Amino acid sequence: MKSYLTPLGSKADKDTVRRHNLSLVLRAVRDEGEAGEATRAGVSARVGLTRAAVSSLVEQLLETGFVTESGKTFSGQAGRPGTALKVARTGAAGLGVEVNIDYVSVCVVDLAGTGRVRQTEHLDNRGAPPEEVLARAAAIAARTLDSAREQDLHPVGTALALPGLVSGGSVRQAPNLGWNQVAAEDLFADALAGLIPGTAALPVRSENEANLAALAELWFGGLGAVRSFLYLTGEIGVGGALVLDGELLRGAHGFAGEIGHVVVDPAGPECRCGSRGCLEQYAGQSALLRAAGVDTEGAAGVMELERRAGAGDPVALAAVAEAGRMLGQVLSGAVNLFDPDAVVLGGIYRGLMPWLSPPADSELTDRVVSGLWSRGGGRLRASSVAGDAARGAAALVVQDVLADPVAYAGPAALGG
């Protein structure tokens, strides 16, 4: 049960309180709708406001297009049936753009968090100038926006999911892309504005892609009551994120989670980050394919690795098992530090779980000092299909709308 509290105090500004309560009601309608049907009476009970106050707030949300009414629902009690409320399936939405080493994925989600439009293109972004890569991403985003508008969806903001150290609108360092101090938000916004006049006012924010994938797993995945977990994603690099009690742990400078650059062997292979023996040199996509003798890169190479492992190829199985052992060793240190309920593996690891999980789980069982980790105990999980960075990025924009619907209620925000 989520907690909904209205802040009180003699200095509370009426407009501020009303905006806060509008947010409470809008989020309650969304949450009640996930479990069935929302009514004014149900929302009132959920948020702790009077029925009259909730009715007034609902009317404003109906007028601004964030909430819709549909049909009647009976509570089983005496009296008039309540009108069913739902968050709108049209109007305000979020746009998420994931820029990764070998692909760009763009997603639009509505206020309920439902993915409505998706476009993904496999591109080799390594070595390409940042301006070129972000211009490609903007072109895919522009096509996605066209498709969204055909469904009467109007994204009110964009969130970029980017690899590496992301802070203050820039990629401070992304070793596998070769980026350093790249003003990604500005470059993307300028490119998109050049393709679609009028989008210059569309706000753009950015975040590390593993962080956004972890949030997507939290919001849309099948974790149930699990609110504290370590998320690891395998792509060309290895990214990580930590969610504690439903909140992302960002660190003092926003760089927490760079687990791919934890050193496994100080004398190991040189890493693009400048160190040696980093985890991604043993468990990253390129390292895995190389160890398995798979010559094809990218998604096709990963599919071939899965095929060989499934066919019992000893070289492929040995490569995946060694990667699993390295993952387990590094993950056990993180589990000992932060004590999460679960470890979730995404990206290429999801499809490799049948062969990757046993050696990783064994290392965790042997090395986690609490003794709470037991082999096969279900704490090591594959990510859900919903746990991807583009959807997490788009949902981050929607979270802003839910937090302050008044700020997005103008005609421009709704495409008017």
Coordinates of C-alpha atoms in Angstrom, one line a residue:
M1 CA 0.0 0.0 0.0
K2 CA 1.4 3.4 -1.0
S3 CA 1.2 6.2 1.5
Y4 CA -0.4 9.5 0.5
L5 CA 0.0 12.3 2.9
T6 CA -1.0 16.0 2.4
P7 CA 1.5 18.4 4.0
L8 CA 0.0 20.7 6.6
G9 CA 1.3 23.9 8.2
S10 CA 0.4 27.5 8.7
K11 CA 2.7 28.7 6.0
A12 CA 1.4 26.3 3.4
D13 CA 0.4 28.2 0.3
K14 CA -3.0 27.2 -1.0
D15 CA -1.9 26.9 -4.6
T16 CA 1.1 24.7 -3.5
V17 CA -1.2 22.4 -1.5
R18 CA -3.7 22.1 -4.3
R19 CA -0.9 21.2 -6.8
H20 CA 0.3 18.7 -4.3
N21 CA -3.2 17.2 -3.9
L22 CA -3.7 17.1 -7.6
S23 CA -0.6 15.0 -7.9
L24 CA -1.8 12.7 -5.1
V25 CA -5.2 12.2 -6.8
L26 CA -3.7 11.6 -10.2
R27 CA -1.2 9.0 -8.9
A28 CA -4.0 7.4 -6.9
V29 CA -6.2 7.1 -10.1
R30 CA -3.2 5.5 -11.9
D31 CA -2.4 3.1 -9.0
E32 CA -6.1 2.2 -8.4
G33 CA -6.5 1.6 -12.1
E34 CA -3.6 -0.9 -12.1
A35 CA -5.6 -3.0 -9.5
G36 CA -9.0 -2.6 -11.2
E37 CA -11.1 0.4 -11.4
A38 CA -10.7 3.8 -9.6
T39 CA -13.6 5.8 -8.2
R40 CA -13.8 9.1 -6.4
A41 CA -14.7 7.2 -3.2
G42 CA -11.8 4.8 -3.6
V43 CA -9.4 7.6 -4.3
S44 CA -10.7 9.5 -1.3
A45 CA -10.1 6.5 1.0
R46 CA -6.6 6.0 -0.5
V47 CA -5.3 9.5 -0.2
G48 CA -7.1 10.6 3.0
L49 CA -8.9 13.6 1.6
T50 CA -12.7 14.2 1.8
R51 CA -14.9 13.0 -1.0
A52 CA -15.8 16.6 -1.8
A53 CA -12.2 17.6 -2.1
V54 CA -11.4 14.6 -4.3
S55 CA -14.3 15.3 -6.6
S56 CA -13.1 18.9 -7.1
L57 CA -9.6 17.7 -7.9
V58 CA -10.9 15.1 -10.2
E59 CA -12.9 17.6 -12.1
Q60 CA -9.8 19.7 -12.7
L61 CA -7.9 16.6 -13.9
L62 CA -10.8 15.8 -16.2
E63 CA -10.8 19.4 -17.6
T64 CA -7.0 19.3 -18.3
G65 CA -7.2 15.9 -20.0
F66 CA -5.1 13.8 -17.5
V67 CA -8.1 11.7 -16.4
T68 CA -11.0 10.2 -18.2
E69 CA -14.4 8.7 -17.1
S70 CA -15.7 5.5 -18.5
G71 CA -18.9 3.7 -17.5
K72 CA -20.1 2.9 -14.0
T73 CA -18.7 0.6 -11.4
F74 CA -20.6 -0.8 -8.4
S75 CA -18.9 -0.9 -5.0
G76 CA -21.4 -3.5 -3.6
Q77 CA -22.6 -1.0 -1.0
A78 CA -25.8 0.9 -0.8
G79 CA -26.0 4.2 -2.7
R80 CA -25.2 5.5 -6.2
P81 CA -22.5 3.6 -8.2
G82 CA -19.2 5.5 -8.6
T83 CA -18.0 6.6 -12.0
A84 CA -14.9 4.7 -13.2
L85 CA -11.8 6.9 -13.5
K86 CA -8.7 6.2 -15.6
V87 CA -5.6 8.1 -16.5
A88 CA -5.8 9.3 -20.1
R89 CA -4.6 7.2 -22.9
T90 CA -4.0 10.2 -25.0
G91 CA -2.4 13.6 -24.5
A92 CA 0.7 14.0 -22.3
A93 CA 3.3 11.3 -22.6
G94 CA 7.0 10.7 -22.2
L95 CA 9.7 10.2 -24.8
G96 CA 12.7 8.0 -23.9
V97 CA 15.8 7.7 -26.1
E98 CA 18.5 5.1 -25.3
V99 CA 21.8 5.6 -27.1
N100 CA 24.0 2.5 -26.7
I101 CA 27.2 1.3 -28.3
D102 CA 25.5 -0.7 -31.1
Y103 CA 21.9 0.5 -31.2
V104 CA 19.5 3.3 -30.5
S105 CA 16.1 2.6 -29.1
V106 CA 13.2 5.1 -28.7
C107 CA 10.1 4.6 -26.7
V108 CA 6.9 6.6 -26.0
V109 CA 4.8 5.8 -22.9
D110 CA 1.5 7.2 -21.8
L111 CA 0.5 8.3 -18.3
A112 CA -0.2 4.8 -17.2
G113 CA 3.3 3.8 -18.1
T114 CA 2.2 1.7 -21.1
G115 CA 4.7 1.5 -24.0
R116 CA 2.8 2.8 -27.0
V117 CA 5.4 3.4 -29.7
R118 CA 8.9 1.8 -30.1
Q119 CA 11.6 2.1 -32.7
T120 CA 15.0 0.5 -32.5
E121 CA 17.9 0.6 -35.0
H122 CA 21.1 -1.3 -34.7
L123 CA 24.0 1.0 -35.4
D124 CA 27.7 0.8 -34.7
N125 CA 28.2 4.0 -32.7
R126 CA 31.8 3.2 -31.7
G127 CA 34.3 5.8 -33.0
A128 CA 31.6 8.0 -34.6
P129 CA 31.6 11.7 -33.6
P130 CA 29.1 12.4 -30.8
E131 CA 27.3 15.0 -32.9
E132 CA 26.7 12.3 -35.6
V133 CA 25.5 9.7 -33.1
L134 CA 23.1 12.1 -31.4
A135 CA 21.8 13.3 -34.8
R136 CA 21.0 9.7 -35.7
A137 CA 19.2 9.3 -32.4
A138 CA 17.2 12.5 -33.0
A139 CA 16.2 11.3 -36.4
I140 CA 14.8 8.1 -34.9
A141 CA 13.1 10.1 -32.2
A142 CA 11.5 12.4 -34.8
R143 CA 10.0 9.4 -36.6
T144 CA 8.8 8.1 -33.3
L145 CA 7.1 11.4 -32.4
D146 CA 5.3 11.3 -35.7
S147 CA 3.9 7.9 -34.9
A148 CA 3.0 9.0 -31.4
R149 CA 1.0 12.0 -32.7
E150 CA -1.0 9.6 -34.9
Q151 CA -2.2 8.1 -31.7
D152 CA -2.9 11.6 -30.2
L153 CA 0.0 11.2 -27.8
H154 CA 2.1 14.4 -27.2
P155 CA 5.4 13.8 -25.3
V156 CA 6.0 16.7 -22.9
G157 CA 9.7 15.9 -22.4
T158 CA 12.6 13.7 -23.4
A159 CA 14.9 11.6 -21.3
L160 CA 18.2 10.3 -22.7
A161 CA 19.6 7.0 -21.5
L162 CA 23.3 7.1 -22.0
P163 CA 26.2 4.8 -21.2
G164 CA 29.1 5.9 -19.0
L165 CA 29.3 8.7 -16.4
V166 CA 26.4 11.1 -17.0
S167 CA 26.0 14.3 -15.0
G168 CA 24.8 17.8 -15.6
G169 CA 23.5 17.2 -19.1
S170 CA 26.8 15.8 -20.3
V171 CA 28.5 12.5 -20.7
R172 CA 31.6 12.9 -18.6
Q173 CA 33.2 9.7 -19.8
A174 CA 31.9 6.8 -21.9
P175 CA 34.9 4.6 -22.7
N176 CA 33.3 2.2 -25.1
L177 CA 31.9 5.1 -27.2
G178 CA 35.1 7.1 -26.9
W179 CA 33.2 10.1 -25.5
N180 CA 34.6 12.6 -23.0
Q181 CA 32.9 15.8 -21.8
V182 CA 30.1 15.6 -24.4
A183 CA 27.2 18.0 -24.0
A184 CA 24.7 15.3 -25.0
E185 CA 21.5 17.1 -24.0
D186 CA 22.3 20.2 -26.0
L187 CA 23.5 18.3 -29.0
F188 CA 20.4 16.1 -29.1
A189 CA 18.0 19.0 -28.5
D190 CA 19.5 21.0 -31.3
A191 CA 19.4 18.1 -33.7
L192 CA 15.7 17.3 -32.9
A193 CA 14.7 21.0 -33.2
G194 CA 16.3 21.1 -36.6
L195 CA 14.2 18.1 -37.7
I196 CA 10.9 19.1 -36.1
P197 CA 10.2 22.8 -35.8
G198 CA 8.7 23.7 -32.4
T199 CA 10.5 21.0 -30.4
A200 CA 13.1 23.4 -29.2
A201 CA 10.9 23.9 -26.1
L202 CA 10.7 20.2 -25.4
P203 CA 12.8 19.8 -22.3
V204 CA 15.6 17.2 -22.4
R205 CA 17.2 15.5 -19.5
S206 CA 19.8 12.6 -19.3
E207 CA 20.7 9.7 -17.1
N208 CA 22.9 6.7 -17.1
E209 CA 21.2 3.9 -19.0
A210 CA 21.7 1.2 -16.3
N211 CA 20.0 3.5 -13.8
L212 CA 17.0 3.9 -16.1
A213 CA 16.8 0.2 -16.9
A214 CA 16.8 -0.5 -13.1
L215 CA 13.9 2.0 -12.7
A216 CA 12.0 0.3 -15.5
E217 CA 12.5 -3.0 -13.7
L218 CA 11.3 -1.4 -10.5
W219 CA 8.2 0.2 -12.0
F220 CA 7.1 -2.4 -14.6
G221 CA 9.0 -5.6 -13.9
G222 CA 7.9 -8.7 -12.0
L223 CA 9.8 -8.0 -8.7
G224 CA 6.7 -8.0 -6.6
A225 CA 7.5 -6.8 -3.1
V226 CA 11.2 -6.6 -3.8
R227 CA 12.2 -2.9 -3.3
S228 CA 15.9 -3.3 -2.9
F229 CA 18.0 -4.9 -5.6
L230 CA 21.2 -4.7 -7.6
Y231 CA 20.6 -4.4 -11.3
L232 CA 23.3 -5.5 -13.8
T233 CA 23.1 -5.1 -17.5
G234 CA 25.4 -6.7 -20.1
E235 CA 26.0 -5.0 -23.4
I236 CA 29.3 -4.1 -25.0
G237 CA 30.1 -2.8 -21.5
V238 CA 28.7 -3.9 -18.2
G239 CA 26.5 -1.4 -16.4
G240 CA 25.0 -1.5 -12.9
A241 CA 22.5 0.3 -10.7
L242 CA 21.4 -0.1 -7.1
V243 CA 17.9 0.5 -5.9
L244 CA 17.4 0.7 -2.1
D245 CA 13.9 0.8 -0.7
G246 CA 12.5 1.9 -4.0
E247 CA 15.0 4.7 -4.5
L248 CA 17.9 4.8 -6.9
L249 CA 21.3 5.2 -5.2
R250 CA 23.1 7.8 -7.3
G251 CA 26.2 8.5 -5.2
A252 CA 27.7 11.9 -4.3
H253 CA 28.3 12.9 -7.9
G254 CA 25.7 10.7 -9.7
F255 CA 28.2 8.1 -10.8
A256 CA 27.3 5.1 -8.5
G257 CA 26.9 1.7 -10.2
E258 CA 29.9 1.5 -12.4
I259 CA 30.4 -2.2 -11.5
G260 CA 31.7 -3.0 -15.0
H261 CA 34.9 -1.2 -14.0
V262 CA 35.5 -3.1 -10.7
V263 CA 38.9 -4.7 -11.1
V264 CA 38.9 -8.5 -11.1
D265 CA 42.6 -8.9 -11.9
P266 CA 45.0 -6.0 -11.7
A267 CA 47.3 -7.8 -14.2
G268 CA 44.4 -8.5 -16.6
P269 CA 43.6 -7.1 -20.0
E270 CA 43.7 -3.3 -20.5
C271 CA 40.3 -1.7 -20.4
R272 CA 39.1 1.3 -22.4
C273 CA 38.7 3.2 -19.1
G274 CA 42.4 3.1 -18.6
S275 CA 42.6 0.5 -15.9
R276 CA 43.3 -3.2 -16.2
G277 CA 41.4 -6.4 -15.5
C278 CA 37.9 -4.7 -15.2
L279 CA 34.9 -7.0 -15.0
E280 CA 33.7 -6.1 -18.5
Q281 CA 37.0 -7.5 -19.9
Y282 CA 35.7 -10.9 -18.7
A283 CA 31.9 -10.6 -18.8
G284 CA 31.2 -7.9 -21.4
Q285 CA 29.7 -8.8 -24.8
S286 CA 33.0 -8.6 -26.8
A287 CA 34.9 -10.6 -24.2
L288 CA 32.2 -13.3 -24.1
L289 CA 32.0 -13.7 -27.8
R290 CA 35.8 -13.8 -28.2
A291 CA 36.2 -16.4 -25.5
A292 CA 33.4 -18.5 -27.1
G293 CA 35.0 -18.3 -30.5
V294 CA 32.1 -16.4 -32.0
D295 CA 33.3 -14.1 -34.8
T296 CA 30.0 -12.2 -35.3
E297 CA 29.6 -9.1 -33.3
G298 CA 26.4 -7.5 -31.9
A299 CA 23.0 -9.0 -31.5
A300 CA 23.6 -11.7 -34.1
G301 CA 26.7 -12.8 -32.2
V302 CA 24.9 -13.0 -29.0
M303 CA 22.2 -15.1 -30.6
E304 CA 24.9 -17.4 -32.0
L305 CA 26.4 -17.7 -28.6
E306 CA 23.0 -18.7 -27.1
R307 CA 22.5 -21.2 -29.9
R308 CA 25.9 -22.8 -29.3
A309 CA 25.4 -22.9 -25.5
G310 CA 22.0 -24.5 -26.0
A311 CA 23.5 -27.1 -28.3
G312 CA 26.1 -28.0 -25.6
D313 CA 29.2 -26.6 -27.4
P314 CA 32.0 -27.0 -24.8
V315 CA 33.8 -23.8 -25.8
A316 CA 30.7 -21.7 -25.5
L317 CA 29.7 -23.3 -22.2
A318 CA 33.1 -22.7 -20.8
A319 CA 33.1 -19.0 -21.8
V320 CA 29.7 -18.4 -20.3
A321 CA 30.6 -20.3 -17.1
E322 CA 33.8 -18.2 -16.7
A323 CA 31.8 -15.0 -17.2
G324 CA 29.3 -16.2 -14.6
R325 CA 32.0 -16.9 -12.1
M326 CA 33.5 -13.5 -12.6
L327 CA 30.1 -11.9 -12.2
G328 CA 29.4 -13.8 -9.0
Q329 CA 32.7 -12.8 -7.5
V330 CA 32.1 -9.1 -8.1
L331 CA 28.4 -9.2 -7.3
S332 CA 29.2 -10.9 -3.9
G333 CA 31.2 -7.9 -2.9
A334 CA 28.3 -5.6 -3.8
V335 CA 25.8 -7.8 -2.0
N336 CA 28.0 -7.8 1.1
L337 CA 28.2 -4.0 1.0
F338 CA 24.5 -3.2 0.3
D339 CA 22.5 -6.2 1.3
P340 CA 19.9 -6.1 -1.5
D341 CA 17.0 -8.6 -1.6
A342 CA 17.9 -9.7 -5.1
V343 CA 20.3 -9.3 -8.0
V344 CA 18.7 -8.8 -11.4
L345 CA 20.6 -9.5 -14.6
G346 CA 19.5 -7.8 -17.8
G347 CA 20.8 -7.1 -21.3
I348 CA 22.6 -10.0 -23.0
Y349 CA 22.7 -11.8 -19.6
R350 CA 18.9 -12.3 -19.7
G351 CA 19.1 -14.9 -22.6
L352 CA 22.3 -16.5 -21.1
M353 CA 20.8 -17.1 -17.7
P354 CA 20.4 -20.9 -18.0
W355 CA 24.2 -21.3 -18.3
L356 CA 25.3 -18.1 -16.6
S357 CA 23.2 -18.3 -13.4
P358 CA 24.6 -21.6 -11.8
P359 CA 28.3 -20.5 -11.6
A360 CA 27.3 -16.9 -10.6
D361 CA 24.9 -18.2 -8.0
S362 CA 27.5 -20.6 -6.6
E363 CA 30.0 -17.8 -6.1
L364 CA 27.3 -15.7 -4.4
T365 CA 26.4 -18.6 -2.1
D366 CA 30.1 -19.1 -1.1
R367 CA 31.0 -15.5 -0.7
V368 CA 28.0 -13.6 0.8
V369 CA 28.9 -13.5 4.4
S370 CA 25.4 -13.1 5.8
G371 CA 24.5 -16.7 4.8
L372 CA 21.2 -15.4 3.5
W373 CA 22.1 -16.2 -0.1
S374 CA 21.5 -19.9 -0.9
R375 CA 22.1 -21.6 -4.2
G376 CA 19.0 -21.6 -6.3
G377 CA 17.1 -19.5 -3.7
G378 CA 15.6 -17.2 -6.3
R379 CA 17.6 -14.1 -5.4
L380 CA 19.5 -14.1 -8.7
R381 CA 16.9 -13.3 -11.4
A382 CA 16.7 -12.5 -15.1
S383 CA 15.3 -9.1 -15.9
S384 CA 11.8 -8.8 -17.3
V385 CA 11.2 -7.7 -20.9
A386 CA 9.8 -4.5 -19.4
G387 CA 13.2 -3.6 -17.8
D388 CA 14.8 -1.6 -20.6
A389 CA 16.4 1.8 -20.5
A390 CA 14.3 3.5 -23.2
R391 CA 11.1 2.7 -21.4
G392 CA 12.6 3.7 -18.1
A393 CA 13.6 7.0 -19.7
A394 CA 10.2 7.7 -21.0
A395 CA 8.6 6.8 -17.7
L396 CA 10.9 9.2 -15.9
V397 CA 9.2 12.0 -17.9
V398 CA 5.8 10.7 -17.0
Q399 CA 6.9 10.7 -13.3
D400 CA 7.4 14.4 -13.7
V401 CA 3.9 14.9 -15.0
L402 CA 2.4 12.8 -12.2
A403 CA 4.4 14.8 -9.6
D404 CA 3.1 18.2 -10.8
P405 CA 0.3 17.9 -13.4
V406 CA -0.4 21.7 -13.3
A407 CA 3.0 22.3 -14.8
Y408 CA 2.0 20.3 -17.9
A409 CA -1.6 21.2 -18.2
G410 CA -1.2 24.1 -20.7
P411 CA -2.3 23.7 -24.4
A412 CA 1.4 23.5 -25.5
A413 CA 2.0 20.6 -23.2
L414 CA -0.9 18.7 -24.7
G415 CA -0.1 19.4 -28.3
G416 CA -2.7 22.1 -28.6

